[in-house]
Amino acid sequence: MSENRDGREPGTQRPERVRDIDDIRRIERIPLDQRGLPHSTLAMLERGMSLNPEAPALEFFLSARSYRRARLWTHRSLFRKIVQTANLFHTLGVGHSDVVSFVLPNLPETHFTLWGAEAAGIANPINPLLEAEAMADLMRAAGTKLLVALAPTPGTDLWERISSVIATVPSLETVLQVNLSEHTGPVARRLLRLKAWRSRRTASGSGPRVASFNRLLTEQPDDRLLSGRAISPDDTASLFHTGGTTGAPKLARRTHRNEVYNAWAGATVSDIDESVRVLCGLPLFHAHAALILGLSPWGRGASVVLATPQGYRGDGVVERFWSICRHFEVNVFSGVPTLFNALLSLPPPNGGHGIEYAFCGAAPLSAHVHEKFERVYGIPLVEGYGLTEATCISTVNPRHGRRRPGSVGLRLPYQQVAAAQIDADGTIERFCDDGEIGELVIDGPNVFAGYLQQAHEAGTWATDPHGRRWLRSGDLGNIDAAGYVGIQGRAKDLIIRGGHNIDPAMIEDALYEHGDVESVAVVARPDAHSGEVPVAYIQPRAGAQVDIDELARFARDRVAERPAWPRSIRIVESMPSTTVGKIYKPELRTREAVAAIRERLEEIDADLASRIDAIEFDATTARVTLRRGESCEAHAERILEILAGFGFEVRVATK
């Protein structure tokens, strides 16, 4: 069967459906360089715009209460705003190798900035939840020339944090304020503009120039790039922060080729076309929201609904979720496990929902929640897997094929994923057999160009016996004979809290600075609301008298990411260790998991908790054993329901 270059059957408007690994291989019969992929993210947006310029591309509402009064941009008007933004950055001195950082919530201007920055130079998204000094560290590491930030806004101290450190970034020349006034009524608009004007007057002394993004944008043409830049696929498009560490932050260099390919491949395997309407409630500083819920649908002429500056965290968004979906005729959305669990607590929507499928990423979803969500709402739930260093996604369960709960699906076309046994020097000794567990490695057009700082390259790559270089994921997994990838553990020990990746080393390094601390181990504690939260175990120095509250304050003062502040601190006489003296974290994780399970059961149903004889945990599975004589059939469903918010399997038995 012949295909055109977008992977579509002749005479159709929809991509040919991917059902299994054979369909992936069929797509690969045409070499990727014959697919005619755009050379840049801007060109990809332009191609999507050309499919139907006057069709809706982006709709945005400021609050859940006002979703019926959303603002709308067509594909043509969205593309013109992005071109205008690129021209604004160009007139302010941004060239192809200059960095534009932005610290913004989910706004239309965030998309204008992201894609406009990639057209003019290099985009660098920054998490607005970071503390001020952490933001400054990122900008100094990136060499930021221009910063786009939220203007003073009631309810957030983001501008106050930003303005306190902009003078400490030597490369920073200009700061542009994005004002929410464009999305409010006339009274609020005047007040917000006045606050922003006063803040710019205050900042008019030493340091970078502070100006209005909204005002300067209107002065730019929207029909051409003033720079005349010819973007190469191998030009750096973005610098994404990959996690908290001490010292220079890790910034992943992703090229236009990386982002265009990943957006195209994601749309191909997910069957995206112009009829798709995507709801985005995930943060735009995260690669998934930017690419899979932005560039990917727009490249196919689809539309995106941006739900409040806070996304799913916005007041009332989850409570009005189904009404919002019906109003905008949303047929696809993406979320993290905590969202799906929260939706299960809502009454079923009146009059249906129109959702064709939903995507879950960022953290493992328990099979119980997966099965219950599909059963209650009749919505196919698709899980995938990816990492920032591989642009965004690397595997996904086929929407039209067999979706296997507990598996993260099939690899993308033109990209390889393998499980490998790797020695201490980073050499692949051998690739694993079907079903055998090894470290997952990735090679393909989505693999990033490396970290901005060469020092971070250590341990990033593995080389096979043929000299081929693979990206090391740090995750343990296996691949079965049908090509389905399973994740068996996180070798990097990352803690995933509500979609935020937290590196335990960042917290451990901070606590090691305390003079009374001998050793520290930070592990994940399962949490029904956030997925996981960090807990710190501390062994004090001999003779030291430590105070837990003082240690907590000490950690908060030194850990920039608020989600990374330890939920609890535990003092222990000695750490569990291996035979070579290394702290044995699996034992600590087991302690936390067992305690979290028991506390959750006691909190929800104390009588049921009293009927439990034992709780065991072994990294991916919890085993709850009822007392002798108790009926497993009578209590199992209730136990599974109570523990549904945890991202691991639960098995119930009777003693």
XYZ file of C-alpha atoms in Angstrom:
655
model
C 0.000 0.000 0.000
C 1.401 3.370 -0.948
C 1.353 6.379 1.375
C 2.016 10.052 1.121
C 4.738 11.724 3.126
C 2.574 12.400 6.198
C 1.867 8.693 6.693
C -1.661 8.849 5.281
C -3.432 6.441 2.991
C -3.973 7.852 -0.512
C -7.255 9.732 -0.856
C -7.842 10.130 2.882
C -7.475 13.022 5.301
C -6.599 10.867 8.333
C -3.221 9.270 9.053
C -3.247 5.506 8.614
C -3.999 3.920 11.975
C -1.282 2.362 14.120
C -2.416 -0.866 15.773
C 0.759 -2.831 16.446
C 4.511 -2.977 15.890
C 3.981 -4.164 12.300
C 2.218 -0.873 11.533
C 5.212 0.987 12.984
C 7.506 -0.966 10.679
C 5.198 -0.314 7.721
C 5.488 3.433 8.294
C 9.267 3.046 8.328
C 9.323 1.599 4.807
C 9.450 5.182 3.586
C 12.716 6.759 4.812
C 12.169 9.602 7.245
C 14.053 12.062 5.039
C 11.426 11.425 2.331
C 8.558 12.377 4.636
C 9.081 16.066 3.957
C 8.993 17.134 7.587
C 9.298 20.907 8.125
C 12.764 22.243 8.905
C 11.653 24.164 11.992
C 8.884 24.457 14.543
C 7.782 27.717 12.893
C 7.508 25.974 9.519
C 5.501 23.192 11.151
C 3.064 25.729 12.597
C 2.794 27.373 9.186
C 2.036 24.044 7.520
C -0.712 23.335 10.047
C -2.108 26.828 9.525
C -2.277 26.309 5.759
C -4.688 23.367 6.148
C -7.518 25.644 7.315
C -6.360 29.167 8.256
C -9.705 30.335 9.662
C -10.362 27.260 11.816
C -10.013 27.632 15.614
C -6.473 26.942 16.829
C -6.407 28.215 20.423
C -9.102 29.045 22.950
C -8.314 30.335 26.436
C -10.355 31.112 29.521
C -9.043 32.888 32.600
C -11.104 31.045 35.213
C -13.372 28.035 35.409
C -16.300 30.356 36.107
C -15.756 32.214 32.825
C -15.103 29.319 30.452
C -18.096 30.292 28.312
C -16.380 33.635 27.569
C -13.153 32.189 26.187
C -10.951 34.126 23.767
C -10.236 32.510 20.408
C -7.360 32.592 17.901
C -7.664 31.007 14.475
C -4.680 29.211 12.976
C -3.954 32.333 10.950
C -4.160 34.743 13.896
C -2.135 32.400 16.135
C 0.621 32.099 13.541
C 0.700 35.864 13.067
C 1.029 36.404 16.830
C 3.980 34.021 16.890
C 5.622 35.842 13.959
C 4.997 39.175 15.703
C 6.618 37.824 18.858
C 9.651 36.574 16.933
C 9.986 40.025 15.363
C 9.738 41.690 18.772
C 12.563 39.534 20.079
C 14.612 40.242 16.936
C 14.229 44.014 17.321
C 15.439 43.650 20.919
C 18.667 42.049 19.729
C 17.896 38.333 19.891
C 19.851 36.351 17.304
C 19.837 32.658 16.435
C 22.159 31.718 19.315
C 20.630 34.015 21.956
C 18.405 32.687 24.729
C 14.922 33.921 25.575
C 13.824 32.650 28.989
C 10.238 32.874 30.139
C 8.545 32.483 33.515
C 4.837 32.375 32.790
C 1.724 30.443 33.765
C -0.441 28.881 31.052
C -1.391 31.823 28.846
C -1.760 32.381 25.095
C 1.277 34.668 25.456
C 3.226 31.670 26.753
C 2.733 29.936 23.409
C 3.497 33.162 21.509
C 6.727 33.436 23.508
C 7.798 29.793 23.238
C 7.429 29.461 19.478
C 8.419 33.070 18.785
C 11.606 32.529 20.782
C 12.426 29.407 18.771
C 11.921 31.373 15.542
C 14.190 34.209 16.697
C 16.683 32.383 18.902
C 16.488 29.717 21.620
C 13.599 29.242 24.065
C 14.182 28.461 27.744
C 11.035 27.704 29.788
C 11.370 28.177 33.559
C 9.075 26.685 36.191
C 7.171 29.555 37.907
C 7.117 27.546 41.160
C 10.872 27.893 41.615
C 12.338 30.206 44.195
C 13.936 33.415 42.925
C 17.559 32.319 43.218
C 16.850 29.067 41.374
C 15.366 31.060 38.491
C 18.456 33.242 38.457
C 20.687 30.143 38.433
C 18.866 28.855 35.357
C 19.163 32.165 33.533
C 22.850 32.471 34.364
C 23.467 28.907 33.182
C 21.549 29.542 29.951
C 23.123 32.949 29.337
C 19.683 34.532 29.038
C 19.575 37.705 26.954
C 15.846 38.425 27.205
C 13.297 37.392 29.827
C 9.510 37.298 29.489
C 7.715 37.234 32.845
C 4.281 37.783 34.333
C 3.616 41.400 35.344
C 2.543 42.128 38.952
C -0.688 40.208 39.456
C -2.877 39.792 42.552
C -2.670 36.305 44.041
C 0.901 35.564 42.978
C 4.327 36.828 44.027
C 5.945 35.746 40.752
C 6.966 39.264 39.688
C 8.326 40.019 43.156
C 10.502 36.908 43.009
C 11.704 37.644 39.477
C 12.410 41.336 40.041
C 14.532 40.543 43.099
C 17.138 38.661 41.028
C 17.138 40.050 37.468
C 20.060 42.348 38.253
C 22.160 39.276 39.183
C 22.032 37.817 35.647
C 24.945 39.492 33.777
C 23.780 38.526 30.275
C 20.207 39.765 30.769
C 19.449 42.930 28.780
C 15.650 43.170 28.651
C 12.685 41.974 30.697
C 9.237 41.995 29.088
C 6.147 41.913 31.281
C 3.086 39.957 30.154
C -0.023 41.554 31.610
C -3.204 39.602 32.284
C -5.115 42.780 31.457
C -5.667 41.491 27.908
C -7.886 38.735 29.325
C -9.903 40.692 31.924
C -12.760 43.171 32.086
C -12.243 46.964 31.853
C -11.922 47.676 35.601
C -9.407 44.905 36.267
C -7.603 45.849 33.054
C -6.952 49.397 34.274
C -5.766 48.218 37.690
C -3.400 45.613 36.247
C -1.924 48.071 33.758
C -1.392 50.607 36.544
C 0.396 48.033 38.736
C 2.626 47.009 35.832
C 3.436 50.631 34.950
C 4.415 51.387 38.548
C 6.628 48.301 38.713
C 8.436 49.337 35.519
C 9.059 52.821 36.928
C 10.495 51.255 40.086
C 12.787 49.054 37.993
C 13.985 51.881 35.746
C 17.300 52.291 37.588
C 20.243 49.904 37.306
C 19.823 46.471 35.769
C 18.064 45.296 32.617
C 15.421 47.360 30.876
C 11.839 46.441 31.872
C 9.104 46.990 29.266
C 5.593 45.875 28.335
C 5.365 42.755 26.168
C 1.758 43.541 25.236
C 2.442 47.107 24.101
C 5.644 46.421 22.162
C 4.084 43.432 20.417
C 1.520 45.631 18.655
C 4.329 47.583 16.977
C 5.646 44.535 15.088
C 4.655 43.252 11.622
C 2.986 39.844 11.531
C 3.383 38.873 7.867
C 7.116 38.083 7.698
C 10.222 37.462 9.803
C 12.229 40.677 9.971
C 15.384 38.674 10.628
C 15.088 36.785 7.348
C 16.430 33.811 9.282
C 16.691 30.459 7.510
C 16.339 27.999 10.386
C 18.314 24.761 10.108
C 16.851 21.515 11.510
C 20.025 21.164 13.574
C 19.769 24.620 15.168
C 19.080 24.552 18.894
C 15.380 25.283 19.437
C 15.110 25.109 23.213
C 16.867 24.565 26.522
C 14.697 22.583 28.933
C 15.642 22.148 32.574
C 15.773 18.430 33.355
C 15.718 18.443 37.163
C 17.143 20.010 40.273
C 20.775 19.489 41.219
C 23.353 21.499 43.057
C 25.803 23.489 40.974
C 24.990 24.450 37.400
C 21.471 23.335 36.364
C 21.122 20.619 33.728
C 19.803 22.198 30.537
C 18.946 19.865 27.660
C 19.661 21.209 24.147
C 16.837 20.171 21.821
C 17.014 20.936 18.118
C 14.279 21.914 15.684
C 14.693 18.434 14.173
C 14.034 16.866 17.595
C 10.871 18.845 18.242
C 9.415 18.639 14.731
C 9.990 14.889 14.541
C 8.559 14.212 18.004
C 5.470 16.336 17.320
C 4.968 14.633 13.938
C 5.483 11.114 15.306
C 3.171 11.770 18.242
C 0.432 12.978 15.894
C 0.979 10.007 13.585
C 0.642 7.276 16.216
C -2.220 9.124 17.968
C -4.237 9.637 14.766
C -4.387 13.444 15.057
C -6.119 15.410 12.303
C -8.071 18.660 11.914
C -11.096 17.285 13.772
C -9.220 16.923 17.058
C -9.891 19.374 19.913
C -7.371 19.011 22.740
C -7.807 20.214 26.324
C -4.530 21.360 27.920
C -4.328 21.714 31.696
C -0.683 20.683 32.144
C 2.047 23.321 32.667
C 3.603 24.779 29.518
C 7.099 24.815 31.010
C 6.865 21.019 30.671
C 7.725 19.398 27.337
C 4.540 17.328 27.192
C 2.200 20.316 27.329
C 4.315 22.341 24.899
C 4.774 19.654 22.244
C 2.095 16.997 22.564
C -0.637 19.456 23.568
C 0.618 22.295 21.361
C 2.936 21.854 18.400
C 1.732 18.327 17.590
C -1.993 19.109 17.139
C -1.317 22.503 15.542
C 0.970 20.862 12.997
C -2.051 18.828 11.863
C -4.531 21.722 11.862
C -6.189 20.681 15.141
C -7.235 23.018 17.960
C -6.222 23.425 21.618
C -8.220 24.660 24.609
C -5.992 26.210 27.286
C -7.705 25.872 30.658
C -6.794 28.787 33.004
C -3.307 30.054 33.909
C -3.063 27.355 36.603
C -4.275 24.559 34.335
C -5.985 21.709 36.159
C -4.959 23.335 39.450
C -7.150 26.336 38.682
C -10.015 26.860 41.099
C -13.045 24.889 39.906
C -11.440 23.390 36.788
C -11.694 19.770 37.924
C -15.183 20.312 39.358
C -16.384 21.761 36.016
C -14.251 19.422 33.918
C -17.051 17.688 32.013
C -18.986 20.900 31.426
C -15.834 22.490 30.009
C -15.224 19.503 27.731
C -18.785 19.558 26.423
C -18.778 23.317 25.841
C -15.586 23.234 23.744
C -16.419 19.855 22.161
C -13.117 18.494 23.469
C -12.400 14.979 22.239
C -8.858 14.446 23.594
C -7.183 15.405 26.863
C -4.014 14.540 28.720
C -3.388 14.340 32.438
C -1.342 12.906 35.274
C -2.554 10.067 37.546
C -3.843 12.452 40.217
C -6.228 14.037 37.685
C -7.776 10.720 36.690
C -8.215 9.783 40.328
C -9.842 13.166 41.036
C -12.241 12.763 38.108
C -13.379 9.437 39.530
C -14.611 11.275 42.625
C -17.011 13.370 40.516
C -20.566 12.344 39.635
C -20.916 11.033 36.061
C -21.470 13.843 33.528
C -25.022 14.473 32.419
C -25.501 14.117 28.687
C -22.218 12.360 27.909
C -18.788 13.857 27.301
C -17.626 13.325 23.695
C -14.078 12.298 24.701
C -12.564 9.815 22.246
C -9.502 8.997 24.357
C -7.276 10.370 27.114
C -3.508 10.258 27.539
C -1.760 9.642 30.861
C 1.894 10.401 31.439
C 4.427 11.788 33.954
C 4.008 8.941 36.474
C 2.748 5.346 36.638
C -1.015 4.865 36.745
C -2.287 1.985 38.857
C -4.109 -0.741 36.950
C -7.097 -0.314 39.279
C -7.536 3.388 38.420
C -6.909 2.624 34.746
C -9.593 -0.074 34.648
C -12.089 1.875 36.757
C -11.716 5.075 34.712
C -12.330 3.235 31.458
C -15.274 1.343 32.972
C -16.945 4.378 34.569
C -16.498 6.842 31.703
C -16.046 4.571 28.694
C -12.944 6.545 27.682
C -9.918 4.615 26.370
C -6.922 5.601 28.484
C -3.589 5.615 26.652
C -0.319 5.513 28.591
C 3.073 6.500 27.224
C 6.647 7.103 28.270
C 9.294 9.693 27.566
C 11.958 11.965 28.952
C 13.137 15.498 28.303
C 16.380 14.265 26.767
C 14.339 12.387 24.153
C 12.335 15.585 23.485
C 9.093 14.289 24.997
C 7.587 10.903 24.125
C 9.336 7.701 23.089
C 6.605 5.097 23.484
C 2.811 5.102 23.528
C 0.081 2.492 23.668
C -1.688 2.277 20.294
C -5.004 4.061 20.362
C -6.507 1.668 17.807
C -4.651 -1.474 18.833
C -4.249 -3.437 22.023
C -3.680 -1.153 24.995
C -1.948 -3.004 27.799
C -2.420 -1.551 31.305
C 0.948 -1.498 33.033
C 2.764 -1.138 29.711
C 3.862 2.172 28.203
C 3.216 0.886 24.710
C 5.142 0.666 21.462
C 8.123 2.691 20.305
C 7.622 5.591 17.896
C 8.403 5.018 14.208
C 12.016 5.755 13.177
C 13.126 5.607 16.833
C 14.562 2.592 18.614
C 14.075 1.594 22.250
C 15.960 -1.346 23.728
C 16.628 -2.936 27.106
C 20.338 -3.442 27.642
C 22.907 -4.720 30.106
C 25.434 -1.895 30.536
C 28.775 -2.088 32.305
C 30.280 0.530 34.621
C 32.064 2.248 31.726
C 28.858 2.822 29.755
C 29.458 -0.007 27.282
C 26.476 -2.108 26.263
C 27.545 -5.679 26.977
C 24.464 -7.097 25.277
C 20.845 -6.317 24.455
C 18.262 -8.133 26.538
C 16.096 -10.987 25.339
C 12.318 -10.606 25.063
C 10.902 -9.895 28.520
C 14.308 -9.596 30.194
C 14.829 -6.540 32.386
C 17.620 -4.099 31.593
C 18.193 -0.369 31.386
C 16.115 1.249 28.651
C 18.184 3.007 25.987
C 16.927 5.171 23.124
C 18.258 6.184 19.715
C 16.508 8.215 17.059
C 15.710 11.675 15.699
C 14.200 12.778 19.016
C 17.381 12.219 21.051
C 18.670 15.575 22.223
C 21.935 17.239 21.242
C 23.395 16.963 24.742
C 23.492 19.139 27.826
C 24.501 22.769 27.630
C 27.242 22.146 30.193
C 29.659 19.400 29.174
C 30.104 18.377 32.818
C 26.610 16.888 32.820
C 27.348 14.498 29.953
C 28.879 11.839 32.231
C 26.662 8.769 32.371
C 24.301 10.066 29.680
C 25.341 7.789 26.827
C 25.998 4.095 26.233
C 27.842 2.616 23.259
C 27.002 -0.756 21.726
C 29.565 -3.184 20.224
C 29.047 -1.616 16.774
C 29.934 1.872 18.024
C 26.342 3.130 17.975
C 25.581 5.663 20.705
C 22.393 5.320 22.759
C 20.757 7.659 25.262
C 20.566 6.079 28.708
C 17.144 6.605 30.286
C 18.114 5.568 33.800
C 14.896 3.520 33.885
C 14.706 -0.244 34.185
C 12.346 -1.996 31.815
C 11.698 -4.833 29.412
C 10.296 -5.286 25.912
C 8.151 -8.272 24.987
C 7.998 -10.124 21.688
C 5.136 -7.896 20.483
C 7.203 -4.751 21.034
C 5.425 -3.505 24.176
C 7.666 -1.698 26.653
C 7.253 -2.156 30.399
C 8.786 0.046 33.094
C 10.050 -1.954 36.071
C 11.651 0.761 38.180
C 13.405 4.102 38.115
C 17.122 3.646 38.310
C 17.524 7.383 38.904
C 15.261 7.297 42.011
C 13.316 10.317 40.782
C 10.333 11.345 42.887
C 7.344 12.393 40.773
C 5.055 14.727 42.702
C 1.978 15.787 40.749
C 3.943 15.677 37.495
C 7.001 17.493 38.922
C 10.243 15.514 38.660
C 12.210 15.847 41.894
C 15.815 14.688 42.121
C 16.414 13.372 45.678
C 20.073 14.407 45.397
C 19.027 18.064 45.404
C 17.370 17.674 48.824
C 20.100 15.408 50.162
C 22.850 17.833 49.173
C 21.030 20.664 50.927
C 20.620 18.706 54.170
C 24.219 17.501 54.074
C 25.212 21.147 54.575
C 23.792 20.986 58.106
C 26.565 20.539 60.628
C 24.724 17.948 62.737
C 23.839 15.624 59.856
C 25.896 12.475 59.341
C 23.975 10.939 56.458
C 20.794 11.615 54.478
C 18.522 9.564 52.256
C 15.482 11.043 50.523
C 12.878 8.642 49.172
C 9.384 8.775 47.734
C 6.368 8.249 49.950
C 3.199 7.253 48.067
C 0.516 9.921 48.286
C -3.082 9.579 47.141
C -3.291 13.213 46.026
C 0.164 13.984 44.590
C 1.337 10.536 43.538
C 4.549 10.794 45.549
C 6.040 13.177 48.106
C 9.647 13.387 49.345
C 10.540 12.130 52.816
C 14.012 12.650 54.297
C 15.737 10.126 56.567
C 18.535 11.646 58.631
C 21.218 10.000 60.743
C 22.666 12.675 63.080
C 26.329 12.947 63.907
C 27.379 11.212 67.101
C 26.318 13.259 70.117
C 24.330 15.799 68.090
C 20.895 16.920 69.273
C 18.841 17.695 66.171
C 15.477 19.420 65.981
C 13.140 18.261 63.185
C 11.454 21.659 62.781
C 14.835 23.375 62.512
C 15.982 20.820 59.916
C 12.788 21.407 57.921
C 13.409 25.164 57.889
C 17.043 24.533 56.934
C 15.917 22.429 53.953
C 13.302 24.949 52.805
C 15.889 27.739 52.838
C 18.178 25.764 50.525
C 15.838 23.803 48.257
C 14.583 26.049 45.468
C 11.672 23.921 44.310
C 8.710 24.113 46.663
C 7.361 20.694 45.616
C 10.755 19.284 46.683
C 10.478 20.440 50.291
C 10.397 17.250 52.418
C 6.901 16.321 53.555
C 8.424 14.658 56.636
C 11.833 14.230 58.238
C 12.644 10.992 60.068
C 15.544 10.703 62.511
C 17.202 7.271 62.583
C 20.097 5.887 64.605
C 21.590 4.233 61.532
C 20.787 3.874 57.857
C 20.080 0.503 56.241
C 23.080 -0.288 54.077
C 24.430 -2.770 51.564
C 27.454 -4.957 52.191
C 29.679 -2.265 50.710
C 28.244 0.438 52.981
C 25.934 2.154 50.485
C 22.608 3.402 51.841
C 19.942 0.877 50.846
C 17.033 3.039 49.745
C 14.628 0.214 48.774
C 14.173 -0.617 52.460
C 13.306 3.008 53.240
C 10.887 3.190 50.323
C 9.220 0.016 51.573
C 8.823 1.509 55.058
C 7.161 4.598 53.624
C 4.892 2.647 51.298
C 3.672 0.298 54.046
C 3.070 3.222 56.424
C 1.263 5.244 53.742
C -0.992 2.306 52.863
C -1.892 1.617 56.484
C -2.526 5.295 57.271
C -4.715 5.683 54.180
C -6.810 2.651 55.122
C -7.180 3.799 58.736
C -8.135 7.298 57.622
C -10.875 6.142 55.244
C -12.169 2.967 56.917
C -10.807 2.196 60.383
C -12.942 -0.929 60.744
C -11.575 -2.373 57.512
C -8.022 -1.477 58.553
C -8.479 -3.462 61.776
C -9.188 -6.592 59.694
C -5.758 -6.478 58.020
C -3.033 -8.796 59.253
C -0.058 -7.577 57.195
C 1.020 -5.191 54.445
C 4.032 -5.878 52.234
C 5.593 -3.852 49.434
C 8.211 -4.786 46.831
C 8.861 -1.691 44.657
C 5.924 -2.043 42.263
C 3.312 -4.117 44.109
C 1.594 -3.898 47.500
C 0.233 -7.055 49.122
C -2.506 -6.621 51.701
C -3.227 -9.749 53.756
C -6.492 -9.981 55.696
C -6.723 -11.725 59.048
C -7.611 -15.390 59.112
C -11.326 -15.883 58.595
C -11.901 -12.567 56.791
C -13.450 -12.799 53.325
C -11.145 -11.621 50.552
C -14.110 -11.382 48.190
C -16.017 -9.147 50.613
C -13.211 -6.654 51.257
C -10.901 -6.639 48.213
C -12.893 -4.167 46.104
C -13.119 -1.685 48.980
C -9.373 -1.909 49.634
C -8.594 -1.367 45.950
C -10.932 1.631 45.878
C -9.293 3.259 48.928
C -5.777 2.733 47.569
C -6.645 3.725 43.988
C -4.711 6.996 44.206
C -1.391 5.215 44.656
C 0.604 4.476 41.519
C 1.293 0.795 42.158
C -0.515 -2.520 41.939
C -2.426 -3.763 44.997
C -3.128 -7.440 45.619
C -5.427 -8.656 48.391
C -5.356 -12.103 50.010
C -6.480 -13.826 53.209
C -4.008 -15.300 55.681
